[in-house]
Amino acid sequence: MTRKIYTDDWGTFCAWCAAGSVSHLPAAPETILAYLTARQATLGLSGLRVALAAIRSHHRQAGLPLASADPAISRLLSDMAQAGRSPVRPAAVLTAAAIERLVSSCDPDPGGRAAFLNLRDRALLLLCFAGGLRRSELVALDREDIDVTREGLTLRVGSSRPDKPVASLHVSRGTDAKTCAVQAMETWLRRARIDYGPVFPRLTAAGTIEARLTGNGVWKILRRRAALVGLEAPAGERLSPHGMRAGFIVKAYATGASDGDVMAHARQRDRGATRRYNGRVASLVIDPDLVPDI
């Protein structure tokens, strides 16, 4: 996984260098400093350290020296460490348009292991958004928790948590097959032959279905798909699976849903916390095509 992250970060660095017509291999210290400075708002300190490690790794593989210990670079990281003790960046709201971009990377028929990965990821992203699900709820879903009907899906959310009541959640069929969570789930369950147990499992390199996916696995899927389509969070925000849930809530408000409707579907208890999402509606361009009935 470290190699995959390094590859993604290196690709982003190369694209940034190409856009600025500067050399990426070897990269001058001032180039690296400018890149890290440009990315600090979206990556944060830990992300910058990973990006720098990826750049250093590729230079080492090429047998090229790299002045990654340049005082200016060290000072940038040090200053961020001091400041950062900074507030946690909020999750970027992933709108319907963003979700559509993400699933565009999930070709259902590429052949081989990629087919299973794409089918799983497509179903996962669309269901997370359409259901307004927390990632813990998403990965806890078993096949026994899902009823498929002509109208859509009925989910029993929270059945893995004996300390919390089970919530029944309906996800309607969409009008566009490309972005319909119900059709994506039907295809994934059928092709993967999932008749019981975890709906979203991990997959081996050979495409073999393994144990239940973790919440961290959902985050990695989101990051990988975002990298494939060039989707980045706005400055000061971060990509997070919570952004899909936030996107559903914001979109529901934008299409006229009441506080009670949103709270019931999203399983929110705090009206004030729910209304904070409503405050973000005006700042986003909302396309109503993907929002399910609630």
mmCIF file of C-alpha atoms in Angstrom:
data_model
loop_
_atom_site.group_PDB
_atom_site.id
_atom_site.type_symbol
_atom_site.label_atom_id
_atom_site.label_comp_id
_atom_site.label_asym_id
_atom_site.label_seq_id
_atom_site.Cartn_x
_atom_site.Cartn_y
_atom_site.Cartn_z
ATOM 1 C CA MET A 1 0.000 0.000 0.000
ATOM 2 C CA THR A 2 2.933 2.351 0.744
ATOM 3 C CA ARG A 3 4.199 1.803 -2.800
ATOM 4 C CA LYS A 4 0.753 2.656 -4.202
ATOM 5 C CA ILE A 5 0.564 5.861 -2.148
ATOM 6 C CA TYR A 6 4.084 6.834 -3.246
ATOM 7 C CA THR A 7 3.139 6.181 -6.875
ATOM 8 C CA ASP A 8 0.031 8.359 -6.582
ATOM 9 C CA ASP A 9 1.924 11.191 -4.876
ATOM 10 C CA TRP A 10 4.761 10.983 -7.384
ATOM 11 C CA GLY A 11 2.296 11.171 -10.267
ATOM 12 C CA THR A 12 0.706 14.281 -8.775
ATOM 13 C CA PHE A 13 4.138 15.880 -8.352
ATOM 14 C CA CYS A 14 5.120 15.065 -11.954
ATOM 15 C CA ALA A 15 1.876 16.564 -13.271
ATOM 16 C CA TRP A 16 2.447 19.716 -11.203
ATOM 17 C CA CYS A 17 5.993 20.044 -12.559
ATOM 18 C CA ALA A 18 4.808 19.511 -16.133
ATOM 19 C CA ALA A 19 2.187 22.233 -15.725
ATOM 20 C CA GLY A 20 4.892 24.616 -14.547
ATOM 21 C CA SER A 21 7.482 23.466 -17.125
ATOM 22 C CA VAL A 22 10.027 22.527 -14.461
ATOM 23 C CA SER A 23 12.096 19.370 -14.078
ATOM 24 C CA HIS A 24 10.723 16.644 -11.834
ATOM 25 C CA LEU A 25 13.721 14.305 -12.098
ATOM 26 C CA PRO A 26 15.994 15.638 -10.853
ATOM 27 C CA ALA A 27 13.932 18.186 -8.967
ATOM 28 C CA ALA A 28 15.587 21.312 -7.641
ATOM 29 C CA PRO A 29 15.074 22.135 -3.951
ATOM 30 C CA GLU A 30 13.211 25.302 -4.885
ATOM 31 C CA THR A 31 10.841 23.240 -7.058
ATOM 32 C CA ILE A 32 10.107 20.869 -4.195
ATOM 33 C CA LEU A 33 9.607 23.788 -1.823
ATOM 34 C CA ALA A 34 7.203 25.493 -4.232
ATOM 35 C CA TYR A 35 5.260 22.238 -4.687
ATOM 36 C CA LEU A 36 4.968 21.550 -0.968
ATOM 37 C CA THR A 37 3.943 25.145 -0.333
ATOM 38 C CA ALA A 38 1.239 24.900 -3.006
ATOM 39 C CA ARG A 39 -0.116 21.654 -1.536
ATOM 40 C CA GLN A 40 0.086 22.419 2.176
ATOM 41 C CA ALA A 41 -3.501 23.649 2.448
ATOM 42 C CA THR A 42 -4.951 20.420 1.051
ATOM 43 C CA LEU A 43 -2.433 17.815 2.233
ATOM 44 C CA GLY A 44 -1.606 18.915 5.749
ATOM 45 C CA LEU A 45 1.642 18.099 7.527
ATOM 46 C CA SER A 46 1.434 14.310 7.347
ATOM 47 C CA GLY A 47 0.455 14.448 3.681
ATOM 48 C CA LEU A 48 3.402 16.722 2.876
ATOM 49 C CA ARG A 49 5.770 14.332 4.601
ATOM 50 C CA VAL A 50 4.438 11.444 2.521
ATOM 51 C CA ALA A 51 4.720 13.527 -0.667
ATOM 52 C CA LEU A 52 8.321 14.418 0.180
ATOM 53 C CA ALA A 53 9.112 10.774 0.952
ATOM 54 C CA ALA A 54 7.683 9.767 -2.437
ATOM 55 C CA ILE A 55 9.839 12.346 -4.237
ATOM 56 C CA ARG A 56 12.902 11.215 -2.289
ATOM 57 C CA SER A 57 12.160 7.545 -3.054
ATOM 58 C CA HIS A 58 11.928 8.089 -6.816
ATOM 59 C CA HIS A 59 15.160 10.088 -6.862
ATOM 60 C CA ARG A 60 16.896 7.336 -4.905
ATOM 61 C CA GLN A 61 15.654 4.707 -7.358
ATOM 62 C CA ALA A 62 17.008 6.793 -10.234
ATOM 63 C CA GLY A 63 20.375 7.174 -8.498
ATOM 64 C CA LEU A 64 20.000 10.934 -8.312
ATOM 65 C CA PRO A 65 20.926 13.137 -5.354
ATOM 66 C CA LEU A 66 18.137 15.086 -3.734
ATOM 67 C CA ALA A 67 18.583 17.967 -1.330
ATOM 68 C CA SER A 68 15.377 17.158 0.532
ATOM 69 C CA ALA A 69 17.049 18.361 3.723
ATOM 70 C CA ASP A 70 17.212 21.871 2.271
ATOM 71 C CA PRO A 71 16.787 24.351 5.162
ATOM 72 C CA ALA A 72 13.800 26.028 3.517
ATOM 73 C CA ILE A 73 11.981 22.694 3.186
ATOM 74 C CA SER A 74 12.815 21.745 6.757
ATOM 75 C CA ARG A 75 11.598 25.146 7.922
ATOM 76 C CA LEU A 76 8.302 24.762 6.059
ATOM 77 C CA LEU A 77 7.625 21.408 7.720
ATOM 78 C CA SER A 78 8.732 22.721 11.091
ATOM 79 C CA ASP A 79 6.491 25.778 10.821
ATOM 80 C CA MET A 80 3.547 23.563 9.895
ATOM 81 C CA ALA A 81 4.259 21.289 12.835
ATOM 82 C CA GLN A 82 4.223 24.295 15.149
ATOM 83 C CA ALA A 83 1.080 25.777 13.623
ATOM 84 C CA GLY A 84 -0.539 22.524 13.227
ATOM 85 C CA ARG A 85 -1.451 21.952 16.031
ATOM 86 C CA SER A 86 -3.897 23.599 13.709
ATOM 87 C CA PRO A 87 -7.634 22.865 13.664
ATOM 88 C CA VAL A 88 -8.725 19.729 11.844
ATOM 89 C CA ARG A 89 -9.709 20.621 8.294
ATOM 90 C CA PRO A 90 -13.395 19.971 7.592
ATOM 91 C CA ALA A 91 -14.411 17.288 5.131
ATOM 92 C CA ALA A 92 -15.128 18.655 1.669
ATOM 93 C CA VAL A 93 -18.763 18.204 0.674
ATOM 94 C CA LEU A 94 -18.853 15.747 -2.225
ATOM 95 C CA THR A 95 -21.708 16.824 -4.459
ATOM 96 C CA ALA A 96 -23.517 14.665 -6.999
ATOM 97 C CA ALA A 97 -21.185 15.985 -9.693
ATOM 98 C CA ALA A 98 -18.165 14.902 -7.633
ATOM 99 C CA ILE A 99 -19.647 11.441 -7.069
ATOM 100 C CA GLU A 100 -20.302 11.109 -10.791
ATOM 101 C CA ARG A 101 -16.653 11.967 -11.481
ATOM 102 C CA LEU A 102 -15.482 9.387 -8.960
ATOM 103 C CA VAL A 103 -17.582 6.551 -10.379
ATOM 104 C CA SER A 104 -16.503 7.438 -13.917
ATOM 105 C CA SER A 105 -13.217 5.729 -12.996
ATOM 106 C CA CYS A 106 -15.081 2.475 -12.268
ATOM 107 C CA ASP A 107 -15.365 0.835 -15.693
ATOM 108 C CA PRO A 108 -17.538 -2.254 -15.041
ATOM 109 C CA ASP A 109 -15.968 -4.336 -17.821
ATOM 110 C CA PRO A 110 -12.180 -3.858 -17.892
ATOM 111 C CA GLY A 111 -11.511 -7.574 -17.418
ATOM 112 C CA GLY A 112 -9.594 -9.411 -14.717
ATOM 113 C CA ARG A 113 -9.343 -8.281 -11.112
ATOM 114 C CA ALA A 114 -10.053 -4.671 -12.079
ATOM 115 C CA ALA A 115 -13.628 -5.646 -12.950
ATOM 116 C CA PHE A 116 -14.343 -6.776 -9.389
ATOM 117 C CA LEU A 117 -12.597 -3.753 -7.904
ATOM 118 C CA ASN A 118 -14.523 -1.371 -10.116
ATOM 119 C CA LEU A 119 -17.885 -3.008 -9.474
ATOM 120 C CA ARG A 120 -17.317 -2.991 -5.721
ATOM 121 C CA ASP A 121 -16.042 0.583 -5.616
ATOM 122 C CA ARG A 122 -18.856 1.857 -7.828
ATOM 123 C CA ALA A 123 -21.511 0.270 -5.626
ATOM 124 C CA LEU A 124 -19.779 1.446 -2.452
ATOM 125 C CA LEU A 125 -19.462 5.089 -3.520
ATOM 126 C CA LEU A 126 -22.991 5.372 -4.878
ATOM 127 C CA LEU A 127 -24.598 3.653 -1.893
ATOM 128 C CA CYS A 128 -22.629 5.725 0.607
ATOM 129 C CA PHE A 129 -23.879 8.901 -1.078
ATOM 130 C CA ALA A 130 -27.453 7.818 -1.816
ATOM 131 C CA GLY A 131 -27.914 6.412 1.675
ATOM 132 C CA GLY A 132 -26.146 9.224 3.497
ATOM 133 C CA LEU A 133 -24.247 6.460 5.283
ATOM 134 C CA ARG A 134 -21.431 6.741 7.771
ATOM 135 C CA ARG A 135 -18.487 4.626 6.682
ATOM 136 C CA SER A 136 -18.875 2.476 9.798
ATOM 137 C CA GLU A 137 -22.462 1.761 8.732
ATOM 138 C CA LEU A 138 -21.383 1.076 5.167
ATOM 139 C CA VAL A 139 -18.760 -1.546 5.993
ATOM 140 C CA ALA A 140 -20.998 -3.166 8.630
ATOM 141 C CA LEU A 141 -23.660 -4.036 6.047
ATOM 142 C CA ASP A 142 -24.274 -7.739 5.480
ATOM 143 C CA ARG A 143 -26.242 -9.216 2.609
ATOM 144 C CA GLU A 144 -28.896 -10.169 5.143
ATOM 145 C CA ASP A 145 -29.360 -6.453 5.895
ATOM 146 C CA ILE A 146 -30.442 -5.623 2.336
ATOM 147 C CA ASP A 147 -33.786 -6.224 0.650
ATOM 148 C CA VAL A 148 -33.981 -5.526 -3.082
ATOM 149 C CA THR A 149 -37.398 -4.542 -4.434
ATOM 150 C CA ARG A 150 -38.784 -3.040 -7.602
ATOM 151 C CA GLU A 151 -38.737 0.369 -5.905
ATOM 152 C CA GLY A 152 -35.165 0.179 -4.614
ATOM 153 C CA LEU A 153 -33.244 -1.036 -1.579
ATOM 154 C CA THR A 154 -34.256 -1.318 2.045
ATOM 155 C CA LEU A 155 -31.260 -1.326 4.377
ATOM 156 C CA ARG A 156 -31.182 -2.353 8.011
ATOM 157 C CA VAL A 157 -28.510 -0.020 9.316
ATOM 158 C CA GLY A 158 -26.842 -0.602 12.637
ATOM 159 C CA SER A 159 -27.611 -4.303 12.946
ATOM 160 C CA SER A 160 -23.994 -4.997 13.940
ATOM 161 C CA ARG A 161 -24.280 -2.649 16.946
ATOM 162 C CA PRO A 162 -26.275 -4.315 19.733
ATOM 163 C CA ASP A 163 -26.141 -1.088 21.758
ATOM 164 C CA LYS A 164 -27.992 0.875 19.067
ATOM 165 C CA PRO A 165 -31.421 0.337 17.536
ATOM 166 C CA VAL A 166 -31.631 -0.892 13.968
ATOM 167 C CA ALA A 167 -32.743 1.780 11.495
ATOM 168 C CA SER A 168 -34.644 0.933 8.326
ATOM 169 C CA LEU A 169 -33.443 3.031 5.399
ATOM 170 C CA HIS A 170 -34.882 3.198 1.883
ATOM 171 C CA VAL A 171 -32.806 4.015 -1.199
ATOM 172 C CA SER A 172 -34.851 4.666 -4.325
ATOM 173 C CA ARG A 173 -33.884 3.691 -7.841
ATOM 174 C CA GLY A 174 -32.296 6.495 -9.818
ATOM 175 C CA THR A 175 -33.284 7.632 -13.283
ATOM 176 C CA ASP A 176 -29.742 7.358 -14.681
ATOM 177 C CA ALA A 177 -28.261 3.854 -14.794
ATOM 178 C CA LYS A 178 -24.732 5.272 -14.568
ATOM 179 C CA THR A 179 -25.358 6.777 -11.143
ATOM 180 C CA CYS A 180 -28.094 4.555 -9.733
ATOM 181 C CA ALA A 181 -26.969 3.071 -6.419
ATOM 182 C CA VAL A 182 -29.600 0.333 -6.628
ATOM 183 C CA GLN A 183 -28.468 -0.916 -10.034
ATOM 184 C CA ALA A 184 -24.827 -0.699 -8.976
ATOM 185 C CA MET A 185 -25.570 -2.812 -5.904
ATOM 186 C CA GLU A 186 -27.586 -5.360 -7.867
ATOM 187 C CA THR A 187 -24.749 -5.769 -10.364
ATOM 188 C CA TRP A 188 -22.076 -6.057 -7.678
ATOM 189 C CA LEU A 189 -23.991 -8.586 -5.582
ATOM 190 C CA ARG A 190 -24.801 -10.695 -8.629
ATOM 191 C CA ARG A 191 -21.338 -10.655 -10.194
ATOM 192 C CA ALA A 192 -19.557 -11.240 -6.870
ATOM 193 C CA ARG A 193 -22.119 -13.893 -5.887
ATOM 194 C CA ILE A 194 -22.582 -12.402 -2.455
ATOM 195 C CA ASP A 195 -25.505 -14.251 -0.905
ATOM 196 C CA TYR A 196 -24.600 -13.730 2.749
ATOM 197 C CA GLY A 197 -22.035 -11.981 4.930
ATOM 198 C CA PRO A 198 -20.193 -8.705 4.279
ATOM 199 C CA VAL A 199 -21.454 -6.763 1.294
ATOM 200 C CA PHE A 200 -18.192 -4.854 0.873
ATOM 201 C CA PRO A 201 -15.202 -7.176 1.377
ATOM 202 C CA ARG A 202 -11.509 -6.708 0.779
ATOM 203 C CA LEU A 203 -10.140 -8.186 -2.440
ATOM 204 C CA THR A 204 -6.797 -9.938 -2.918
ATOM 205 C CA ALA A 205 -4.432 -9.247 -5.799
ATOM 206 C CA ALA A 206 -6.002 -12.207 -7.596
ATOM 207 C CA GLY A 207 -9.514 -10.840 -7.079
ATOM 208 C CA THR A 208 -10.426 -13.294 -4.322
ATOM 209 C CA ILE A 209 -12.995 -12.038 -1.840
ATOM 210 C CA GLU A 210 -11.642 -11.842 1.696
ATOM 211 C CA ALA A 211 -12.811 -10.428 5.020
ATOM 212 C CA ARG A 212 -14.942 -7.355 5.608
ATOM 213 C CA LEU A 213 -13.598 -4.026 4.379
ATOM 214 C CA THR A 214 -12.648 -1.580 7.137
ATOM 215 C CA GLY A 215 -13.535 2.075 7.508
ATOM 216 C CA ASN A 216 -9.943 2.921 6.639
ATOM 217 C CA GLY A 217 -10.368 0.851 3.489
ATOM 218 C CA VAL A 218 -13.238 3.117 2.428
ATOM 219 C CA TRP A 219 -10.964 6.130 2.854
ATOM 220 C CA LYS A 220 -8.302 4.480 0.669
ATOM 221 C CA ILE A 221 -10.857 3.703 -2.042
ATOM 222 C CA LEU A 222 -12.017 7.319 -2.054
ATOM 223 C CA ARG A 223 -8.459 8.613 -2.261
ATOM 224 C CA ARG A 224 -7.552 6.218 -5.079
ATOM 225 C CA ARG A 225 -10.621 7.086 -7.136
ATOM 226 C CA ALA A 226 -10.125 10.809 -6.548
ATOM 227 C CA ALA A 227 -6.531 10.544 -7.774
ATOM 228 C CA LEU A 228 -7.668 8.736 -10.925
ATOM 229 C CA VAL A 229 -10.043 11.546 -11.913
ATOM 230 C CA GLY A 230 -8.003 14.457 -10.536
ATOM 231 C CA LEU A 231 -10.512 15.364 -7.842
ATOM 232 C CA GLU A 232 -9.082 17.446 -4.993
ATOM 233 C CA ALA A 233 -10.624 19.068 -1.954
ATOM 234 C CA PRO A 234 -10.886 22.864 -1.916
ATOM 235 C CA ALA A 235 -8.191 24.725 -0.015
ATOM 236 C CA GLY A 236 -8.585 24.310 3.719
ATOM 237 C CA GLU A 237 -10.700 21.160 3.407
ATOM 238 C CA ARG A 238 -9.910 17.472 3.046
ATOM 239 C CA LEU A 239 -11.203 14.477 1.151
ATOM 240 C CA SER A 240 -13.015 12.132 3.499
ATOM 241 C CA PRO A 241 -15.740 9.483 3.243
ATOM 242 C CA HIS A 242 -17.791 11.795 5.453
ATOM 243 C CA GLY A 243 -17.936 14.131 2.458
ATOM 244 C CA MET A 244 -20.295 11.688 0.717
ATOM 245 C CA ARG A 245 -22.669 11.703 3.681
ATOM 246 C CA ALA A 246 -22.368 15.487 3.901
ATOM 247 C CA GLY A 247 -23.055 15.723 0.171
ATOM 248 C CA PHE A 248 -26.282 13.769 0.570
ATOM 249 C CA ILE A 249 -27.470 15.949 3.463
ATOM 250 C CA VAL A 250 -26.602 19.216 1.715
ATOM 251 C CA LYS A 251 -28.306 18.052 -1.450
ATOM 252 C CA ALA A 252 -31.405 16.944 0.425
ATOM 253 C CA TYR A 253 -31.705 20.418 1.937
ATOM 254 C CA ALA A 254 -31.130 22.013 -1.470
ATOM 255 C CA THR A 255 -34.029 20.049 -2.928
ATOM 256 C CA GLY A 256 -36.442 21.113 -0.199
ATOM 257 C CA ALA A 257 -36.222 18.388 2.452
ATOM 258 C CA SER A 258 -37.240 19.401 5.966
ATOM 259 C CA ASP A 259 -35.074 19.125 9.074
ATOM 260 C CA GLY A 260 -37.133 16.156 10.216
ATOM 261 C CA ASP A 261 -36.804 14.325 6.906
ATOM 262 C CA VAL A 262 -33.044 14.841 6.792
ATOM 263 C CA MET A 263 -32.557 13.843 10.428
ATOM 264 C CA ALA A 264 -34.632 10.690 9.994
ATOM 265 C CA HIS A 265 -32.822 9.529 6.865
ATOM 266 C CA ALA A 266 -29.338 10.472 8.089
ATOM 267 C CA ARG A 267 -30.026 9.140 11.594
ATOM 268 C CA GLN A 268 -29.081 12.466 13.165
ATOM 269 C CA ARG A 269 -30.230 13.335 16.670
ATOM 270 C CA ASP A 270 -28.939 16.900 16.941
ATOM 271 C CA ARG A 271 -31.051 19.353 14.949
ATOM 272 C CA GLY A 272 -28.407 22.066 15.323
ATOM 273 C CA ALA A 273 -25.680 19.832 13.901
ATOM 274 C CA THR A 274 -27.934 18.889 11.001
ATOM 275 C CA ARG A 275 -28.755 22.510 10.217
ATOM 276 C CA ARG A 276 -25.060 23.339 9.935
ATOM 277 C CA TYR A 277 -25.077 21.351 6.708
ATOM 278 C CA ASN A 278 -27.930 23.534 5.482
ATOM 279 C CA GLY A 279 -25.636 26.522 5.850
ATOM 280 C CA ARG A 280 -23.380 25.134 3.132
ATOM 281 C CA VAL A 281 -26.081 24.884 0.473
ATOM 282 C CA ALA A 282 -25.629 28.421 -0.833
ATOM 283 C CA SER A 283 -21.900 27.910 -1.444
ATOM 284 C CA LEU A 284 -22.347 24.837 -3.651
ATOM 285 C CA VAL A 285 -23.661 24.241 -7.138
ATOM 286 C CA ILE A 286 -26.347 21.606 -6.616
ATOM 287 C CA ASP A 287 -27.471 19.266 -9.376
ATOM 288 C CA PRO A 288 -30.706 17.521 -8.307
ATOM 289 C CA ASP A 289 -30.332 14.419 -10.483
ATOM 290 C CA LEU A 290 -28.732 12.110 -7.915
ATOM 291 C CA VAL A 291 -30.650 12.864 -4.738
ATOM 292 C CA PRO A 292 -32.864 9.965 -3.627
ATOM 293 C CA ASP A 293 -36.323 10.368 -2.185
ATOM 294 C CA ILE A 294 -36.358 10.766 1.588
#
